[in-house]
Coordinates of C-alpha atoms in Angstrom, one line a residue:
M1 CA -4.7 -14.5 -4.5
S2 CA -5.1 -14.0 -0.7
G3 CA -8.9 -14.1 -0.8
V4 CA -9.1 -11.7 -3.8
S5 CA -9.7 -13.2 -7.2
A6 CA -7.6 -12.0 -10.1
E7 CA -10.7 -10.3 -11.5
N8 CA -11.0 -8.1 -8.4
D9 CA -7.3 -7.3 -7.6
V10 CA -7.9 -3.8 -8.9
I11 CA -11.3 -2.0 -9.2
L12 CA -11.8 0.4 -12.1
E13 CA -14.8 2.7 -12.2
N14 CA -16.0 6.0 -13.5
V15 CA -17.9 8.3 -11.2
N16 CA -19.0 11.7 -12.4
N17 CA -16.4 11.7 -15.2
T18 CA -13.7 10.8 -12.7
G19 CA -11.8 7.6 -13.3
I20 CA -11.2 5.9 -10.0
I21 CA -8.6 3.1 -9.5
T22 CA -8.8 1.1 -6.3
L23 CA -6.0 -1.3 -5.5
N24 CA -7.7 -4.3 -3.9
R25 CA -5.2 -6.8 -2.5
P26 CA -5.2 -5.6 1.2
K27 CA -4.0 -9.0 2.7
V28 CA -0.7 -8.6 0.8
L29 CA -0.6 -4.8 1.4
N30 CA -1.9 -4.2 -2.2
S31 CA 1.4 -5.4 -3.7
L32 CA 1.4 -4.8 -7.4
N33 CA 1.2 -7.8 -9.8
L34 CA 1.1 -8.2 -13.6
S35 CA -2.6 -8.8 -13.6
M36 CA -3.2 -5.4 -12.0
I37 CA -0.8 -3.6 -14.4
R38 CA -2.5 -5.2 -17.4
K39 CA -5.8 -3.8 -16.3
M40 CA -4.7 -0.3 -15.3
H41 CA -2.6 0.6 -18.3
P42 CA -5.3 0.2 -21.0
Q43 CA -7.9 1.8 -18.8
L44 CA -5.7 4.8 -18.1
K45 CA -5.1 5.3 -21.8
E46 CA -8.8 5.0 -22.5
W47 CA -9.7 7.6 -19.9
E48 CA -7.0 9.9 -21.2
S49 CA -8.4 9.9 -24.7
D50 CA -12.2 9.4 -24.3
G51 CA -12.9 13.2 -24.1
E52 CA -15.1 12.7 -21.1
T53 CA -12.9 11.6 -18.2
S54 CA -11.5 14.8 -16.6
M55 CA -9.4 13.3 -13.8
V56 CA -8.0 10.1 -12.4
I57 CA -7.9 9.2 -8.6
I58 CA -5.9 6.2 -7.4
K59 CA -6.4 4.9 -3.9
A60 CA -6.4 1.5 -2.1
N61 CA -8.5 -0.7 0.1
G62 CA -7.5 -2.0 3.5
G63 CA -6.4 1.0 5.5
K64 CA -2.9 -0.1 6.1
A65 CA -1.2 0.2 2.7
F66 CA -1.5 2.2 -0.5
C67 CA 0.9 -0.3 -2.2
A68 CA 3.9 -1.8 -0.4
G69 CA 5.7 -2.7 -3.6
G70 CA 5.7 -5.0 -6.5
D71 CA 5.1 -8.7 -6.2
I72 CA 8.8 -9.4 -6.3
K73 CA 8.6 -13.0 -5.0
A74 CA 6.6 -13.9 -8.1
V75 CA 9.2 -12.2 -10.2
T76 CA 12.2 -14.0 -8.6
D77 CA 10.3 -17.3 -8.8
A78 CA 9.9 -16.7 -12.5
G79 CA 13.5 -15.6 -12.9
K80 CA 14.8 -18.8 -11.5
K81 CA 12.8 -20.8 -14.0
G82 CA 13.6 -18.5 -17.0
D83 CA 9.9 -17.6 -17.1
R84 CA 9.0 -14.5 -19.2
L85 CA 7.3 -12.9 -16.2
S86 CA 10.7 -11.7 -14.9
A87 CA 11.1 -9.6 -18.1
D88 CA 7.4 -8.8 -18.7
F89 CA 6.7 -7.5 -15.2
F90 CA 9.3 -4.8 -15.1
K91 CA 8.7 -3.8 -18.8
E92 CA 5.0 -3.4 -18.4
E93 CA 5.3 -1.8 -14.9
Y94 CA 7.6 0.8 -16.3
I95 CA 5.3 1.5 -19.3
L96 CA 2.5 2.1 -16.8
N97 CA 4.7 4.4 -14.7
H98 CA 5.6 6.4 -17.8
A99 CA 1.9 6.6 -18.8
I100 CA 1.1 8.0 -15.3
G101 CA 3.9 10.6 -15.6
T102 CA 2.8 11.8 -19.1
L103 CA -1.0 11.7 -18.5
Q104 CA -2.8 14.6 -20.1
I105 CA -5.5 14.8 -17.4
P106 CA -5.0 15.4 -13.7
Y107 CA -3.9 12.4 -11.7
V108 CA -4.3 12.3 -7.9
A109 CA -2.8 9.6 -5.8
F110 CA -4.0 9.0 -2.2
I111 CA -0.9 7.6 -0.7
D112 CA -2.7 6.8 2.6
G113 CA -0.6 4.1 4.2
I114 CA 2.6 2.1 3.3
T115 CA 3.9 3.4 -0.1
M116 CA 7.1 1.7 -1.2
G117 CA 8.7 0.5 -4.4
G118 CA 6.0 -0.3 -6.9
G119 CA 3.5 1.9 -4.9
V120 CA 5.8 4.8 -5.4
G121 CA 5.8 4.2 -9.2
L122 CA 2.0 4.3 -9.1
S123 CA 2.0 7.7 -7.4
V124 CA 5.1 9.8 -7.5
H125 CA 5.0 10.7 -11.2
G126 CA 1.4 11.8 -11.2
H127 CA 0.4 15.5 -10.9
F128 CA -0.6 15.2 -7.2
R129 CA 0.3 12.9 -4.3
V130 CA -1.7 13.3 -1.1
A131 CA -0.1 11.9 2.1
T132 CA -1.8 11.4 5.5
Q133 CA -0.6 10.6 9.0
R134 CA -0.6 6.9 8.0
T135 CA 1.8 7.4 5.0
L136 CA 5.0 5.5 5.3
F137 CA 7.3 6.1 2.3
A138 CA 10.5 4.3 1.5
M139 CA 12.6 2.9 -1.4
P140 CA 14.2 0.0 0.4
E141 CA 15.5 -1.9 -2.7
T142 CA 19.2 -1.9 -1.9
G143 CA 18.3 -4.2 1.0
I144 CA 16.8 -6.8 -1.3
G145 CA 19.4 -6.8 -4.0
L146 CA 17.5 -4.6 -6.4
F147 CA 17.6 -0.8 -6.9
P148 CA 15.1 2.0 -6.5
D149 CA 13.3 1.5 -9.9
V150 CA 9.9 2.6 -11.1
G151 CA 11.5 5.9 -12.2
G152 CA 13.5 6.4 -9.0
G153 CA 16.4 7.3 -11.3
Y154 CA 14.3 10.3 -12.4
F155 CA 12.6 11.6 -9.2
L156 CA 15.2 10.9 -6.5
P157 CA 18.0 13.0 -7.9
R158 CA 15.5 15.9 -8.3
L159 CA 14.5 16.0 -4.6
G160 CA 17.1 18.6 -3.9
G161 CA 20.7 18.3 -2.5
K162 CA 21.7 14.7 -2.0
L163 CA 18.5 13.7 -0.2
G164 CA 17.5 11.3 -3.1
I165 CA 20.9 9.5 -3.0
Y166 CA 20.6 9.2 0.8
L167 CA 17.0 7.8 0.6
A168 CA 18.0 5.4 -2.2
L169 CA 21.2 4.0 -0.5
T170 CA 19.8 3.7 3.0
G171 CA 16.1 3.0 2.4
F172 CA 15.3 5.6 5.1
R173 CA 11.6 5.7 5.9
L174 CA 9.6 8.9 5.8
R175 CA 6.3 9.1 7.7
G176 CA 3.3 11.3 7.6
R177 CA 3.9 15.0 7.0
D178 CA 7.6 14.3 6.4
V179 CA 6.7 12.8 3.1
H180 CA 5.4 16.2 2.0
K181 CA 8.4 18.1 3.5
A182 CA 10.8 15.9 1.5
G183 CA 9.0 16.8 -1.7
V184 CA 7.6 13.3 -2.4
A185 CA 4.0 14.3 -1.6
T186 CA 2.5 17.5 -3.0
H187 CA -0.1 17.7 -0.2
F188 CA -0.7 16.5 3.3
V189 CA -4.3 16.0 4.4
D190 CA -5.8 14.6 7.7
Q191 CA -6.6 11.0 7.2
E192 CA -10.1 11.6 8.5
K193 CA -10.8 14.1 5.8
M194 CA -9.8 11.9 2.9
G195 CA -13.4 10.8 2.3
D196 CA -14.5 14.4 2.1
L197 CA -11.6 15.2 -0.2
E198 CA -12.6 12.4 -2.6
T199 CA -16.2 13.6 -2.6
A200 CA -15.1 17.1 -3.3
L201 CA -12.9 16.1 -6.2
V202 CA -15.5 13.8 -7.8
N203 CA -18.1 16.6 -7.6
M204 CA -15.9 19.0 -9.6
N205 CA -17.2 19.7 -13.0
S206 CA -14.5 18.9 -15.7
P207 CA -11.8 20.6 -13.6
T208 CA -8.5 21.9 -15.0
E209 CA -5.3 20.9 -13.3
G210 CA -5.2 24.3 -11.7
Q211 CA -8.6 23.9 -10.2
V212 CA -7.7 20.5 -8.8
Q213 CA -4.6 22.0 -7.3
Q214 CA -6.6 24.8 -5.7
L215 CA -9.0 22.3 -4.0
L216 CA -6.1 20.2 -2.8
D217 CA -4.4 23.3 -1.5
E218 CA -7.5 24.2 0.5
F219 CA -7.6 20.8 2.2
H220 CA -3.8 20.9 2.8
N221 CA -4.0 24.4 4.4
Q222 CA -6.8 23.3 6.7
T223 CA -4.8 20.4 8.0
T224 CA -3.2 21.0 11.4
A225 CA -2.1 17.5 12.2
E226 CA 1.7 17.1 12.7
Q227 CA 2.1 20.8 12.0
E228 CA 4.7 21.3 14.8
K229 CA 6.7 18.1 13.8
E230 CA 10.2 18.8 12.7
F231 CA 11.5 17.1 9.6
P232 CA 13.6 14.3 11.1
L233 CA 16.4 14.8 8.5
K234 CA 16.5 18.6 9.0
P235 CA 19.4 18.5 11.5
H236 CA 21.4 16.2 9.2
M237 CA 20.8 17.8 5.8
H238 CA 24.1 19.6 5.7
K239 CA 25.9 16.3 6.4
I240 CA 23.7 14.4 3.9
D241 CA 24.7 16.9 1.2
Q242 CA 28.3 16.8 2.2
L243 CA 28.9 13.1 3.0
F244 CA 26.6 11.6 0.4
G245 CA 28.0 13.9 -2.3
G246 CA 30.9 11.5 -3.1
D247 CA 31.3 10.5 -6.7
T248 CA 31.7 6.9 -5.8
L249 CA 30.3 4.6 -3.1
E250 CA 33.8 4.2 -1.7
A251 CA 34.0 8.0 -1.4
I252 CA 30.7 8.1 0.4
I253 CA 31.8 5.4 2.9
E254 CA 35.1 7.1 3.4
N255 CA 33.3 10.5 4.1
L256 CA 31.1 8.8 6.7
E257 CA 34.1 7.1 8.4
K258 CA 36.1 10.3 8.4
D259 CA 33.2 12.3 9.9
G260 CA 32.9 9.8 12.7
S261 CA 29.9 11.3 14.3
E262 CA 27.2 9.1 15.9
W263 CA 24.9 9.9 13.0
A264 CA 27.5 9.1 10.4
L265 CA 28.5 5.8 12.0
K266 CA 24.8 4.8 12.2
Q267 CA 24.5 5.4 8.4
L268 CA 27.6 3.2 7.9
Q269 CA 26.0 0.4 9.8
T270 CA 22.9 0.7 7.6
L271 CA 25.0 0.6 4.4
K272 CA 26.8 -2.5 5.6
R273 CA 23.5 -4.4 5.6
M274 CA 22.8 -3.6 2.0
S275 CA 23.8 -5.4 -1.2
P276 CA 27.1 -3.9 -2.3
T277 CA 26.2 -4.5 -6.0
S278 CA 22.8 -2.8 -5.5
M279 CA 24.4 0.2 -3.8
K280 CA 26.9 0.7 -6.6
I281 CA 24.4 0.4 -9.4
T282 CA 22.0 2.7 -7.5
L283 CA 24.5 5.5 -7.1
R284 CA 25.3 5.3 -10.9
Q285 CA 21.5 5.2 -11.7
L286 CA 20.9 8.4 -9.8
Q287 CA 24.0 10.1 -11.2
E288 CA 22.9 9.3 -14.7
G289 CA 19.2 9.8 -14.1
A290 CA 19.9 13.4 -13.1
K291 CA 20.8 14.1 -16.7
L292 CA 18.3 11.8 -18.5
S293 CA 14.8 12.5 -19.7
F294 CA 11.8 10.8 -18.0
A295 CA 11.5 8.2 -20.8
E296 CA 15.3 7.6 -20.9
C297 CA 15.3 6.7 -17.2
F298 CA 13.0 3.8 -17.8
T299 CA 15.2 2.5 -20.6
M300 CA 18.1 2.6 -18.2
E301 CA 16.1 1.0 -15.4
Y302 CA 14.8 -1.8 -17.5
R303 CA 18.4 -2.8 -18.5
M304 CA 19.3 -2.6 -14.8
S305 CA 16.3 -4.9 -13.9
Q306 CA 17.4 -7.5 -16.3
G307 CA 21.0 -7.3 -14.9
C308 CA 19.5 -8.0 -11.5
I309 CA 17.5 -11.0 -12.9
D310 CA 20.7 -12.3 -14.4
G311 CA 22.6 -11.8 -11.1
H312 CA 22.7 -13.3 -7.6
D313 CA 21.7 -10.7 -5.0
F314 CA 18.1 -10.1 -6.0
Y315 CA 17.2 -13.7 -5.4
E316 CA 19.2 -13.8 -2.2
G317 CA 17.6 -10.6 -0.9
V318 CA 14.1 -11.9 -1.5
R319 CA 15.0 -15.3 0.1
A320 CA 16.4 -13.6 3.2
L321 CA 13.8 -11.0 3.7
L322 CA 10.6 -12.5 2.3
V323 CA 10.9 -16.3 2.0
D324 CA 13.1 -17.7 4.8
K325 CA 12.9 -14.4 6.7
D326 CA 16.2 -15.0 8.4
N327 CA 17.3 -11.4 7.5
S328 CA 20.8 -12.6 6.8
P329 CA 21.4 -12.3 3.1
K330 CA 24.8 -13.6 1.8
W331 CA 25.6 -11.0 -0.8
N332 CA 27.9 -11.9 -3.7
P333 CA 30.2 -10.0 -4.2
A334 CA 30.3 -9.6 -0.4
T335 CA 32.1 -6.3 -0.2
V336 CA 32.0 -3.0 -1.9
E337 CA 35.6 -3.4 -3.1
D338 CA 34.7 -6.6 -4.9
V339 CA 32.0 -5.1 -7.0
T340 CA 34.1 -4.4 -10.1
P341 CA 33.4 -1.7 -12.7
N342 CA 32.6 -4.5 -15.1
I343 CA 29.8 -5.9 -12.8
V344 CA 28.3 -2.4 -12.6
E345 CA 28.6 -1.8 -16.4
N346 CA 26.8 -5.1 -17.1
H347 CA 23.6 -3.6 -15.6
F348 CA 23.7 -0.6 -18.0
K349 CA 24.5 -2.2 -21.3
P350 CA 21.9 -2.1 -24.1
L351 CA 20.0 -5.4 -24.3
D352 CA 20.1 -7.9 -27.2
M353 CA 17.7 -8.0 -30.1
N354 CA 14.3 -6.4 -29.3
R355 CA 14.5 -6.7 -25.6
D356 CA 15.3 -3.1 -24.8
L357 CA 12.5 -0.8 -23.5
M358 CA 12.1 2.3 -25.7
L359 CA 9.4 4.8 -24.7

């Protein structure tokens, strides 16, 4: 457990009627495992219903990462052996994500550091997400043969324009104040003031959501760091909306080729590195997710996760990027054209017997 026992991989405490969750696997960038999920979910439900806890704060130890993602190596190892973990991890993670998004008391995530994949699921659906100069946000799953899960099908298409589709297909990284400008974070606070912010939140007396918002707004408005920084995608938003607005992946690729600008060709190079299957299922996920309810998105994504477990590219992506680290995945199918409608459809079909996730 990288120096942290399973008992201590997440710390749960109550301070002044505030439930505090601290992710505590800093040596592995606080990557989320099933042990942590199984501690957080019941505690979250207890805090929600105990009549005393007025707010939840989630943060992380280590200073480098909030949570860099799920423990996907453990998941693919289990999938190869037919171990239940490959089903249980996704199912229980999505149940936790849904609980965060429907929580009846204010939920504040301090996304101070790397926040990707599973870390996004622990934060983005809550009432408030506070970014700092150290925040690095991305949904890089198409590069490992997966898809932007943990409710990405719900929040990404709601970011405005085609920004969500762009972020999902390319895995583009947002840093610092940009995470707020993109609409992923609700607030941006100077990293050095995060301790003060936590103290101020904990000292509030049974606050309403509106009062928590007011306090966060005050800290946000006092933050001058990166104020002059231009949103890096601002010059390209028109092209993103236009070129990534294609109904199919083939149309998006054709749009980029026809545009031919330096920026468009750079995006093409990025897409060529990604799993063709992942990109196709991701585009459909976001198109469908735009019309689905929050709960329905997790039903869809759980089916997709099991499609990936039954496939090839998820294992190959994890091998290439996390195990052998040769960064040369051999995708199968190898080209966008070879990913048939049937392959895509197999990721969205209802599951057999009682395997489906219904929330």
